CSV table of N, CA and C in Angstrom, one decimal:
chain,number,residue,atom,x,y,z
A,1,MET,N,-6.4,-29.2,54.8
A,1,MET,CA,-5.2,-29.8,54.4
A,1,MET,C,-5.5,-30.8,53.3
A,2,THR,N,-4.7,-30.7,52.2
A,2,THR,CA,-4.8,-31.6,51.1
A,2,THR,C,-4.0,-32.9,51.3
A,3,THR,N,-4.6,-34.0,51.2
A,3,THR,CA,-4.0,-35.3,51.3
A,3,THR,C,-4.1,-36.1,50.0
A,4,ASN,N,-2.9,-36.6,49.5
A,4,ASN,CA,-2.9,-37.4,48.3
A,4,ASN,C,-2.1,-38.7,48.6
A,5,ILE,N,-2.6,-39.8,48.0
A,5,ILE,CA,-2.0,-41.1,48.1
A,5,ILE,C,-1.2,-41.4,46.9
A,6,PHE,N,0.0,-41.7,47.1
A,6,PHE,CA,0.9,-42.2,46.0
A,6,PHE,C,1.0,-43.7,46.3
A,7,LEU,N,0.3,-44.5,45.5
A,7,LEU,CA,0.1,-45.9,45.7
A,7,LEU,C,1.1,-46.7,44.8
A,8,PHE,N,1.9,-47.6,45.5
A,8,PHE,CA,2.9,-48.3,44.8
A,8,PHE,C,2.6,-49.8,45.0
A,9,HIS,N,1.9,-50.4,44.1
A,9,HIS,CA,1.6,-51.9,44.1
A,9,HIS,C,1.7,-52.4,42.7
A,10,PRO,N,2.7,-53.3,42.5
A,10,PRO,CA,2.9,-53.8,41.1
A,10,PRO,C,1.8,-54.6,40.5
A,11,ASN,N,0.9,-55.1,41.3
A,11,ASN,CA,-0.3,-55.8,40.8
A,11,ASN,C,-1.5,-55.6,41.6
A,12,LEU,N,-2.0,-54.3,41.5
A,12,LEU,CA,-3.1,-53.9,42.4
A,12,LEU,C,-4.4,-54.8,42.1
A,13,ALA,N,-4.5,-55.2,40.8
A,13,ALA,CA,-5.7,-56.0,40.5
A,13,ALA,C,-5.8,-57.3,41.3
A,14,SER,N,-4.7,-57.8,41.7
A,14,SER,CA,-4.7,-59.1,42.5
A,14,SER,C,-4.6,-58.8,44.0
A,15,SER,N,-4.5,-57.6,44.4
A,15,SER,CA,-4.3,-57.3,45.8
A,15,SER,C,-5.7,-57.2,46.4
A,16,ARG,N,-5.7,-57.7,47.6
A,16,ARG,CA,-7.0,-57.6,48.4
A,16,ARG,C,-6.9,-56.4,49.3
A,17,ALA,N,-5.8,-56.4,50.0
A,17,ALA,CA,-5.6,-55.3,51.1
A,17,ALA,C,-5.4,-53.9,50.5
A,18,ASN,N,-4.4,-53.8,49.6
A,18,ASN,CA,-4.1,-52.4,49.1
A,18,ASN,C,-5.3,-51.9,48.3
A,19,LYS,N,-6.0,-52.8,47.6
A,19,LYS,CA,-7.1,-52.4,46.8
A,19,LYS,C,-8.2,-51.9,47.8
A,20,ALA,N,-8.4,-52.6,48.9
A,20,ALA,CA,-9.5,-52.2,49.9
A,20,ALA,C,-9.1,-50.9,50.5
A,21,LEU,N,-7.8,-50.7,50.8
A,21,LEU,CA,-7.4,-49.4,51.4
A,21,LEU,C,-7.6,-48.2,50.5
A,22,ALA,N,-7.2,-48.5,49.2
A,22,ALA,CA,-7.3,-47.4,48.2
A,22,ALA,C,-8.8,-47.1,48.0
A,23,LYS,N,-9.6,-48.1,47.9
A,23,LYS,CA,-11.1,-47.8,47.7
A,23,LYS,C,-11.7,-47.0,48.9
A,24,ALA,N,-11.3,-47.4,50.1
A,24,ALA,CA,-11.8,-46.6,51.3
A,24,ALA,C,-11.3,-45.2,51.2
A,25,ALA,N,-10.1,-45.0,50.8
A,25,ALA,CA,-9.5,-43.6,50.7
A,25,ALA,C,-10.3,-42.8,49.6
A,26,GLN,N,-10.5,-43.4,48.5
A,26,GLN,CA,-11.3,-42.7,47.4
A,26,GLN,C,-12.7,-42.4,47.9
A,27,GLY,N,-13.3,-43.3,48.7
A,27,GLY,CA,-14.6,-43.1,49.2
A,27,GLY,C,-14.7,-41.9,50.2
A,28,ALA,N,-13.5,-41.6,50.8
A,28,ALA,CA,-13.4,-40.5,51.7
A,28,ALA,C,-13.0,-39.2,51.0
A,29,GLY,N,-13.0,-39.3,49.6
A,29,GLY,CA,-12.7,-38.1,48.8
A,29,GLY,C,-11.2,-37.8,48.6
A,30,ILE,N,-10.3,-38.8,48.9
A,30,ILE,CA,-8.9,-38.6,48.8
A,30,ILE,C,-8.4,-39.1,47.5
A,31,GLU,N,-7.6,-38.3,46.8
A,31,GLU,CA,-7.0,-38.8,45.5
A,31,GLU,C,-6.0,-39.9,45.7
A,32,VAL,N,-6.2,-40.9,44.9
A,32,VAL,CA,-5.2,-42.1,44.9
A,32,VAL,C,-4.5,-42.1,43.5
A,33,ARG,N,-3.2,-42.0,43.6
A,33,ARG,CA,-2.4,-42.0,42.3
A,33,ARG,C,-1.7,-43.4,42.3
A,34,ASN,N,-2.2,-44.2,41.4
A,34,ASN,CA,-1.6,-45.6,41.2
A,34,ASN,C,-0.4,-45.4,40.3
A,35,LEU,N,0.8,-45.4,40.9
A,35,LEU,CA,2.1,-45.2,40.2
A,35,LEU,C,2.4,-46.3,39.2
A,36,TYR,N,2.1,-47.5,39.5
A,36,TYR,CA,2.4,-48.6,38.5
A,36,TYR,C,1.5,-48.5,37.3
A,37,ALA,N,0.3,-47.9,37.5
A,37,ALA,CA,-0.6,-47.7,36.3
A,37,ALA,C,-0.1,-46.5,35.5
A,38,LEU,N,0.3,-45.5,36.2
A,38,LEU,CA,0.8,-44.3,35.6
A,38,LEU,C,2.1,-44.5,34.8
A,39,TYR,N,3.0,-45.4,35.3
A,39,TYR,CA,4.3,-45.6,34.8
A,39,TYR,C,4.6,-47.1,34.6
A,40,PRO,N,3.8,-47.8,33.7
A,40,PRO,CA,4.0,-49.2,33.5
A,40,PRO,C,5.4,-49.6,33.0
A,41,ASP,N,6.0,-48.7,32.3
A,41,ASP,CA,7.4,-48.9,31.8
A,41,ASP,C,8.5,-48.6,32.8
A,42,GLY,N,8.0,-48.0,34.0
A,42,GLY,CA,9.0,-47.7,35.1
A,42,GLY,C,9.7,-46.3,34.9
A,43,LYS,N,9.3,-45.6,33.8
A,43,LYS,CA,9.9,-44.3,33.5
A,43,LYS,C,9.1,-43.2,34.1
A,44,VAL,N,9.5,-42.7,35.2
A,44,VAL,CA,8.8,-41.7,36.0
A,44,VAL,C,8.9,-40.3,35.4
A,45,ASP,N,7.8,-39.6,35.3
A,45,ASP,CA,7.8,-38.2,34.8
A,45,ASP,C,8.1,-37.4,36.1
A,46,VAL,N,9.4,-37.0,36.2
A,46,VAL,CA,9.8,-36.3,37.5
A,46,VAL,C,9.1,-35.0,37.7
A,47,LYS,N,9.0,-34.2,36.7
A,47,LYS,CA,8.3,-32.9,36.8
A,47,LYS,C,6.8,-33.0,37.2
A,48,LYS,N,6.2,-34.0,36.6
A,48,LYS,CA,4.8,-34.3,36.9
A,48,LYS,C,4.6,-34.7,38.4
A,49,GLU,N,5.5,-35.6,38.8
A,49,GLU,CA,5.5,-36.0,40.2
A,49,GLU,C,5.8,-34.9,41.2
A,50,GLN,N,6.8,-34.1,40.9
A,50,GLN,CA,7.1,-33.0,41.7
A,50,GLN,C,6.0,-32.0,41.8
A,51,ALA,N,5.3,-31.8,40.7
A,51,ALA,CA,4.1,-30.9,40.8
A,51,ALA,C,3.0,-31.5,41.7
A,52,ALA,N,2.8,-32.9,41.6
A,52,ALA,CA,1.8,-33.5,42.5
A,52,ALA,C,2.2,-33.4,43.9
A,53,LEU,N,3.5,-33.5,44.2
A,53,LEU,CA,3.9,-33.4,45.6
A,53,LEU,C,3.8,-31.9,46.1
A,54,THR,N,4.1,-31.0,45.2
A,54,THR,CA,4.0,-29.6,45.6
A,54,THR,C,2.5,-29.2,45.9
A,55,ALA,N,1.6,-29.8,45.2
A,55,ALA,CA,0.1,-29.5,45.3
A,55,ALA,C,-0.5,-30.2,46.6
A,56,THR,N,0.2,-30.9,47.3
A,56,THR,CA,-0.4,-31.6,48.5
A,56,THR,C,0.3,-31.2,49.8
A,57,ASP,N,-0.4,-31.2,50.9
A,57,ASP,CA,0.1,-30.9,52.2
A,57,ASP,C,0.6,-32.1,52.9
A,58,ARG,N,-0.1,-33.2,52.6
A,58,ARG,CA,0.1,-34.5,53.3
A,58,ARG,C,0.3,-35.6,52.2
A,59,ILE,N,1.5,-36.2,52.2
A,59,ILE,CA,1.8,-37.2,51.3
A,59,ILE,C,1.7,-38.6,51.9
A,60,VAL,N,0.9,-39.4,51.3
A,60,VAL,CA,0.7,-40.8,51.8
A,60,VAL,C,1.4,-41.7,50.8
A,61,LEU,N,2.4,-42.4,51.3
A,61,LEU,CA,3.1,-43.4,50.5
A,61,LEU,C,2.5,-44.8,50.9
A,62,GLN,N,1.7,-45.4,50.0
A,62,GLN,CA,1.0,-46.6,50.3
A,62,GLN,C,1.6,-47.7,49.5
A,63,PHE,N,2.0,-48.8,50.2
A,63,PHE,CA,2.7,-49.9,49.5
A,63,PHE,C,2.7,-51.2,50.3
A,64,PRO,N,2.8,-52.3,49.6
A,64,PRO,CA,3.0,-53.6,50.3
A,64,PRO,C,4.5,-53.8,50.6
A,65,MET,N,4.8,-54.3,51.7
A,65,MET,CA,6.2,-54.6,52.0
A,65,MET,C,6.6,-55.8,51.2
A,66,TYR,N,7.7,-55.6,50.4
A,66,TYR,CA,8.3,-56.6,49.6
A,66,TYR,C,9.7,-56.9,50.0
A,67,TRP,N,9.9,-58.1,50.4
A,67,TRP,CA,11.2,-58.5,50.9
A,67,TRP,C,11.8,-57.5,51.9
A,68,TYR,N,10.9,-57.2,52.9
A,68,TYR,CA,11.3,-56.3,54.0
A,68,TYR,C,11.6,-54.9,53.5
A,69,SER,N,11.1,-54.5,52.4
A,69,SER,CA,11.4,-53.2,51.9
A,69,SER,C,10.2,-52.7,51.0
A,70,MET,N,10.5,-51.8,50.1
A,70,MET,CA,9.4,-51.2,49.3
A,70,MET,C,9.5,-51.8,47.9
A,71,PRO,N,8.4,-51.7,47.1
A,71,PRO,CA,8.4,-52.2,45.7
A,71,PRO,C,9.4,-51.4,44.9
A,72,SER,N,9.9,-52.0,43.9
A,72,SER,CA,11.0,-51.4,43.1
A,72,SER,C,10.7,-50.0,42.5
A,73,LEU,N,9.4,-49.8,42.0
A,73,LEU,CA,9.1,-48.5,41.4
A,73,LEU,C,9.1,-47.4,42.5
A,74,MET,N,8.7,-47.8,43.7
A,74,MET,CA,8.8,-46.8,44.8
A,74,MET,C,10.2,-46.3,45.0
A,75,LYS,N,11.1,-47.2,45.0
A,75,LYS,CA,12.5,-46.8,45.2
A,75,LYS,C,13.0,-45.9,44.1
A,76,GLU,N,12.6,-46.3,42.8
A,76,GLU,CA,13.0,-45.6,41.6
A,76,GLU,C,12.4,-44.2,41.7
A,77,TRP,N,11.1,-44.1,42.1
A,77,TRP,CA,10.4,-42.8,42.2
A,77,TRP,C,11.1,-41.9,43.3
A,78,LEU,N,11.4,-42.5,44.4
A,78,LEU,CA,12.1,-41.7,45.5
A,78,LEU,C,13.4,-41.2,44.9
A,79,ASP,N,14.2,-42.0,44.3
A,79,ASP,CA,15.5,-41.7,43.8
A,79,ASP,C,15.4,-40.6,42.8
A,80,GLN,N,14.4,-40.6,41.9
A,80,GLN,CA,14.4,-39.6,40.8
A,80,GLN,C,13.6,-38.3,41.2
A,81,VAL,N,12.5,-38.5,41.9
A,81,VAL,CA,11.6,-37.3,42.2
A,81,VAL,C,12.2,-36.4,43.3
A,82,LEU,N,12.8,-37.0,44.3
A,82,LEU,CA,13.4,-36.2,45.4
A,82,LEU,C,14.8,-35.9,45.0
A,83,GLU,N,14.9,-35.1,43.9
A,83,GLU,CA,16.2,-34.8,43.4
A,83,GLU,C,16.9,-33.6,44.2
A,84,TYR,N,18.2,-33.6,44.1
A,84,TYR,CA,19.0,-32.5,44.7
A,84,TYR,C,18.7,-31.2,44.0
A,85,GLY,N,18.6,-30.2,44.9
A,85,GLY,CA,18.2,-28.9,44.4
A,85,GLY,C,16.7,-28.6,44.3
A,86,TRP,N,15.9,-29.7,44.5
A,86,TRP,CA,14.5,-29.6,44.5
A,86,TRP,C,14.0,-30.0,45.9
A,87,ALA,N,14.3,-31.2,46.3
A,87,ALA,CA,13.9,-31.8,47.6
A,87,ALA,C,14.9,-31.6,48.7
A,88,TYR,N,16.1,-31.5,48.3
A,88,TYR,CA,17.2,-31.3,49.3
A,88,TYR,C,18.4,-30.6,48.7
A,89,GLY,N,19.3,-30.3,49.6
A,89,GLY,CA,20.5,-29.5,49.2
A,89,GLY,C,20.3,-28.0,49.6
A,90,SER,N,21.2,-27.2,49.3
A,90,SER,CA,21.2,-25.8,49.7
A,90,SER,C,20.0,-25.0,49.2
A,91,SER,N,19.5,-25.4,48.1
A,91,SER,CA,18.3,-24.7,47.6
A,91,SER,C,17.1,-25.6,47.4
A,92,GLY,N,17.2,-26.8,47.9
A,92,GLY,CA,16.1,-27.8,47.8
A,92,GLY,C,15.2,-27.9,49.0
A,93,ASN,N,14.2,-27.1,48.9
A,93,ASN,CA,13.3,-27.0,50.1
A,93,ASN,C,11.8,-27.1,49.7
A,94,ALA,N,11.5,-27.7,48.6
A,94,ALA,CA,10.1,-27.9,48.1
A,94,ALA,C,9.2,-28.7,49.0
A,95,LEU,N,9.8,-29.5,49.8
A,95,LEU,CA,9.0,-30.4,50.6
A,95,LEU,C,9.0,-30.0,52.1
A,96,GLN,N,9.7,-29.0,52.4
A,96,GLN,CA,9.9,-28.5,53.8
A,96,GLN,C,8.5,-28.4,54.5
A,97,GLY,N,8.4,-29.2,55.6
A,97,GLY,CA,7.2,-29.1,56.5
A,97,GLY,C,6.0,-29.9,56.0
A,98,LYS,N,6.1,-30.5,54.9
A,98,LYS,CA,5.0,-31.4,54.4
A,98,LYS,C,4.9,-32.7,55.3
A,99,LYS,N,3.7,-33.1,55.6
A,99,LYS,CA,3.6,-34.4,56.3
A,99,LYS,C,3.6,-35.6,55.4
A,100,VAL,N,4.1,-36.7,56.0
A,100,VAL,CA,4.2,-37.9,55.2
A,100,VAL,C,3.6,-39.0,56.1
A,101,LEU,N,2.8,-39.8,55.6
A,101,LEU,CA,2.2,-41.0,56.2
A,101,LEU,C,2.6,-42.2,55.4
A,102,LEU,N,3.3,-43.2,56.0
A,102,LEU,CA,3.6,-44.4,55.3
A,102,LEU,C,2.4,-45.4,55.6
A,103,ALA,N,1.8,-45.9,54.6
A,103,ALA,CA,0.7,-46.9,54.8
A,103,ALA,C,1.2,-48.2,54.2
A,104,VAL,N,1.4,-49.1,55.1
A,104,VAL,CA,2.1,-50.4,54.7
A,104,VAL,C,1.2,-51.6,55.0
A,105,THR,N,1.3,-52.5,54.0
A,105,THR,CA,0.6,-53.8,54.3
A,105,THR,C,1.7,-54.9,54.3
A,106,GLN,N,1.5,-55.9,55.1
A,106,GLN,CA,2.4,-57.0,55.3
A,106,GLN,C,1.6,-58.3,55.3
A,107,GLY,N,2.1,-59.3,54.5
A,107,GLY,CA,1.5,-60.6,54.5
A,107,GLY,C,1.6,-61.3,55.8
A,108,ALA,N,2.7,-61.2,56.5
A,108,ALA,CA,2.9,-61.9,57.7
A,108,ALA,C,2.3,-61.1,58.9
A,109,GLY,N,2.0,-61.8,60.0
A,109,GLY,CA,1.4,-61.2,61.1
A,109,GLY,C,2.3,-60.2,61.9
A,110,ALA,N,1.7,-59.4,62.7
A,110,ALA,CA,2.5,-58.4,63.5
A,110,ALA,C,3.5,-59.1,64.4
A,111,ASP,N,3.2,-60.2,65.0
A,111,ASP,CA,4.1,-60.9,65.9
A,111,ASP,C,5.4,-61.4,65.2
A,112,ASP,N,5.3,-61.6,63.9
A,112,ASP,CA,6.5,-61.9,63.1
A,112,ASP,C,7.5,-60.8,63.0
A,113,TYR,N,7.0,-59.6,63.1
A,113,TYR,CA,7.8,-58.4,63.0
A,113,TYR,C,8.1,-57.8,64.4
A,114,THR,N,8.8,-58.6,65.2
A,114,THR,CA,9.2,-58.2,66.5
A,114,THR,C,10.7,-58.7,66.7
A,115,ALA,N,11.4,-58.1,67.6
A,115,ALA,CA,12.8,-58.5,67.9
A,115,ALA,C,12.8,-60.0,68.1
A,116,ASP,N,11.8,-60.6,68.8
A,116,ASP,CA,11.8,-62.0,69.1
A,116,ASP,C,11.0,-62.8,68.1
A,117,GLY,N,10.4,-62.2,67.1
A,117,GLY,CA,9.5,-62.8,66.1
A,117,GLY,C,10.3,-63.6,65.1
A,118,ARG,N,9.6,-64.1,64.1
A,118,ARG,CA,10.1,-65.0,63.1
A,118,ARG,C,11.2,-64.2,62.3
A,119,PHE,N,11.1,-62.9,62.1
A,119,PHE,CA,12.0,-62.2,61.2
A,119,PHE,C,13.1,-61.4,62.0
A,120,HIS,N,13.0,-61.4,63.4
A,120,HIS,CA,13.9,-60.8,64.3
A,120,HIS,C,14.2,-59.3,63.9
A,121,VAL,N,13.2,-58.6,63.4
A,121,VAL,CA,13.3,-57.2,63.1
A,121,VAL,C,11.8,-56.6,63.2
A,122,THR,N,11.8,-55.4,63.7
A,122,THR,CA,10.5,-54.7,63.8
A,122,THR,C,10.1,-54.0,62.5
A,123,THR,N,8.8,-53.8,62.3
A,123,THR,CA,8.4,-53.0,61.2
A,123,THR,C,9.0,-51.6,61.2
A,124,GLN,N,9.1,-51.0,62.4
A,124,GLN,CA,9.6,-49.7,62.6
A,124,GLN,C,11.1,-49.7,62.1
A,125,GLU,N,11.8,-50.7,62.4
A,125,GLU,CA,13.2,-50.8,61.9
A,125,GLU,C,13.3,-50.9,60.4
A,126,LEU,N,12.4,-51.6,59.8
A,126,LEU,CA,12.3,-51.8,58.4
A,126,LEU,C,12.0,-50.5,57.7
A,127,LEU,N,11.2,-49.6,58.3
A,127,LEU,CA,10.7,-48.4,57.7
A,127,LEU,C,11.7,-47.3,57.9
A,128,LYS,N,12.7,-47.4,58.8
A,128,LYS,CA,13.7,-46.4,59.2
A,128,LYS,C,14.4,-45.8,57.9
A,129,PRO,N,14.9,-46.6,57.0
A,129,PRO,CA,15.5,-46.0,55.8
A,129,PRO,C,14.6,-45.0,55.0
A,130,ILE,N,13.4,-45.3,55.0
A,130,ILE,CA,12.4,-44.4,54.3
A,130,ILE,C,12.3,-43.1,55.2
A,131,GLU,N,12.0,-43.3,56.4
A,131,GLU,CA,11.8,-42.2,57.3
A,131,GLU,C,13.0,-41.3,57.5
A,132,THR,N,14.2,-41.8,57.2
A,132,THR,CA,15.4,-41.0,57.3
A,132,THR,C,15.5,-39.9,56.3
A,133,ILE,N,14.7,-40.1,55.2
A,133,ILE,CA,14.6,-39.0,54.2
A,133,ILE,C,14.3,-37.7,54.8
A,134,GLN,N,13.6,-37.7,55.9
A,134,GLN,CA,13.2,-36.4,56.5
A,134,GLN,C,14.4,-35.5,56.9
A,135,TYR,N,15.5,-36.1,57.2
A,135,TYR,CA,16.6,-35.3,57.6
A,135,TYR,C,17.3,-34.5,56.5
A,136,HIS,N,17.0,-34.9,55.3
A,136,HIS,CA,17.5,-34.2,54.1
A,136,HIS,C,16.4,-33.2,53.5
A,137,THR,N,15.2,-33.6,53.7
A,137,THR,CA,14.1,-32.9,52.9
A,137,THR,C,13.2,-32.0,53.8
A,138,GLY,N,13.3,-32.2,55.1
A,138,GLY,CA,12.4,-31.4,55.9
A,138,GLY,C,11.0,-31.9,56.0
A,139,LEU,N,10.7,-33.1,55.4
A,139,LEU,CA,9.4,-33.7,55.5
A,139,LEU,C,9.2,-34.1,57.0
A,140,VAL,N,8.0,-34.2,57.4
A,140,VAL,CA,7.6,-34.6,58.8
A,140,VAL,C,6.8,-35.9,58.7
A,141,PHE,N,7.4,-36.9,59.2
A,141,PHE,CA,6.8,-38.3,59.1
A,141,PHE,C,5.9,-38.5,60.3
A,142,GLU,N,4.7,-38.9,60.0
A,142,GLU,CA,3.7,-39.3,61.0
A,142,GLU,C,3.9,-40.8,61.4
A,143,GLU,N,3.2,-41.2,62.5
A,143,GLU,CA,3.3,-42.6,62.9
A,143,GLU,C,2.7,-43.4,61.7
A,144,PRO,N,3.4,-44.5,61.3
A,144,PRO,CA,2.9,-45.2,60.1
A,144,PRO,C,1.6,-45.9,60.4
A,145,PHE,N,0.8,-46.2,59.3
A,145,PHE,CA,-0.4,-47.0,59.3
A,145,PHE,C,0.0,-48.3,58.8
A,146,VAL,N,0.0,-49.3,59.6
A,146,VAL,CA,0.5,-50.7,59.2
A,146,VAL,C,-0.6,-51.7,59.4
A,147,VAL,N,-0.9,-52.5,58.3
A,147,VAL,CA,-1.8,-53.6,58.4
A,147,VAL,C,-1.0,-54.8,58.2
A,148,SER,N,-0.9,-55.6,59.2
A,148,SER,CA,-0.1,-56.9,59.2
A,148,SER,C,-1.1,-58.1,59.0
A,149,GLY,N,-0.5,-59.2,58.6
A,149,GLY,CA,-1.3,-60.4,58.4
A,149,GLY,C,-2.4,-60.3,57.4
A,150,VAL,N,-2.2,-59.5,56.4
A,150,VAL,CA,-3.2,-59.3,55.4
A,150,VAL,C,-3.6,-60.6,54.7
A,151,LEU,N,-2.7,-61.6,54.6
A,151,LEU,CA,-3.1,-62.8,53.9
A,151,LEU,C,-4.1,-63.6,54.7
A,152,ASN,N,-4.2,-63.3,56.0
A,152,ASN,CA,-5.2,-64.1,56.8
A,152,ASN,C,-6.3,-63.3,57.4
A,153,LEU,N,-6.5,-62.1,56.9
A,153,LEU,CA,-7.6,-61.2,57.4
A,153,LEU,C,-8.9,-61.7,56.8
A,154,SER,N,-9.9,-61.7,57.6
A,154,SER,CA,-11.3,-62.0,57.1
A,154,SER,C,-11.8,-60.8,56.4
A,155,ASP,N,-12.9,-60.9,55.6
A,155,ASP,CA,-13.4,-59.8,54.9
A,155,ASP,C,-13.8,-58.7,55.9
A,156,GLU,N,-14.4,-59.1,57.1
A,156,GLU,CA,-14.8,-58.2,58.1
A,156,GLU,C,-13.6,-57.4,58.7
A,157,GLU,N,-12.5,-58.1,59.0
A,157,GLU,CA,-11.3,-57.5,59.5
A,157,GLU,C,-10.7,-56.5,58.5
A,158,LEU,N,-10.7,-56.9,57.3
A,158,LEU,CA,-10.1,-56.1,56.2
A,158,LEU,C,-11.0,-54.8,56.1
A,159,ALA,N,-12.3,-55.0,56.1
A,159,ALA,CA,-13.2,-53.8,56.0
A,159,ALA,C,-13.0,-52.9,57.2
A,160,GLN,N,-12.7,-53.4,58.4
A,160,GLN,CA,-12.4,-52.5,59.5
A,160,GLN,C,-11.1,-51.8,59.4
A,161,GLU,N,-10.1,-52.5,58.9
A,161,GLU,CA,-8.8,-51.9,58.6
A,161,GLU,C,-8.9,-50.7,57.6
A,162,ALA,N,-9.7,-51.0,56.5
A,162,ALA,CA,-10.0,-50.0,55.5
A,162,ALA,C,-10.7,-48.8,56.1
A,163,ALA,N,-11.7,-49.0,56.9
A,163,ALA,CA,-12.4,-47.9,57.6
A,163,ALA,C,-11.5,-47.1,58.5
A,164,ASP,N,-10.6,-47.8,59.2
A,164,ASP,CA,-9.7,-47.1,60.1
A,164,ASP,C,-8.7,-46.3,59.3
A,165,TYR,N,-8.3,-46.8,58.1
A,165,TYR,CA,-7.4,-46.0,57.2
A,165,TYR,C,-8.1,-44.8,56.8
A,166,ALA,N,-9.3,-44.9,56.3
A,166,ALA,CA,-10.1,-43.7,55.8
A,166,ALA,C,-10.2,-42.7,57.0
A,167,SER,N,-10.5,-43.1,58.2
A,167,SER,CA,-10.5,-42.2,59.3
A,167,SER,C,-9.2,-41.5,59.6
A,168,ARG,N,-8.1,-42.3,59.5
A,168,ARG,CA,-6.8,-41.8,59.8
A,168,ARG,C,-6.5,-40.7,58.7
A,169,LEU,N,-6.8,-41.0,57.5
A,169,LEU,CA,-6.5,-40.0,56.4
A,169,LEU,C,-7.3,-38.7,56.5
A,170,GLN,N,-8.4,-38.7,57.2
A,170,GLN,CA,-9.2,-37.5,57.4
A,170,GLN,C,-8.8,-36.7,58.6
A,171,GLU,N,-7.8,-37.3,59.4
A,171,GLU,CA,-7.3,-36.5,60.5
A,171,GLU,C,-6.4,-35.4,60.0
A,172,SER,N,-6.3,-34.3,60.7
A,172,SER,CA,-5.3,-33.3,60.3
A,172,SER,C,-4.1,-33.2,61.1
């Protein structure tokens, strides 16, 4: 099974967690496509991205949670690349049956993302709008890989999260 990571981080150079996850994935032989590096002007090459999606069996969308959602380029990418007639609609079945893994980092701790936590919402609830895409596209979403509290992780803890990520990516 071919796995490719579509990485959406607006400033990967300053990221500790997403950079570590991407490096671990590359070390495991998985292609990482840095979308902000590919499209610094925000203009997505729809056909190129559709070809990249077609060529993979398992799509990993890796991103930091921004204001309880996804970075802006990821939203733009989803809006443009998953177009009617290709990804959904009566003849849009290009993604049917492909697996999707959401790999998310959060600055705040896991306890903050609970019904009784600081934000009064769970991570699963925040990811639901993305996962709902499956009902139009036929994508199959896996259990997300979430790393919370990244602002406070020690180097050792981050290394363990990265190793866990690489292992998860190698599962079929």
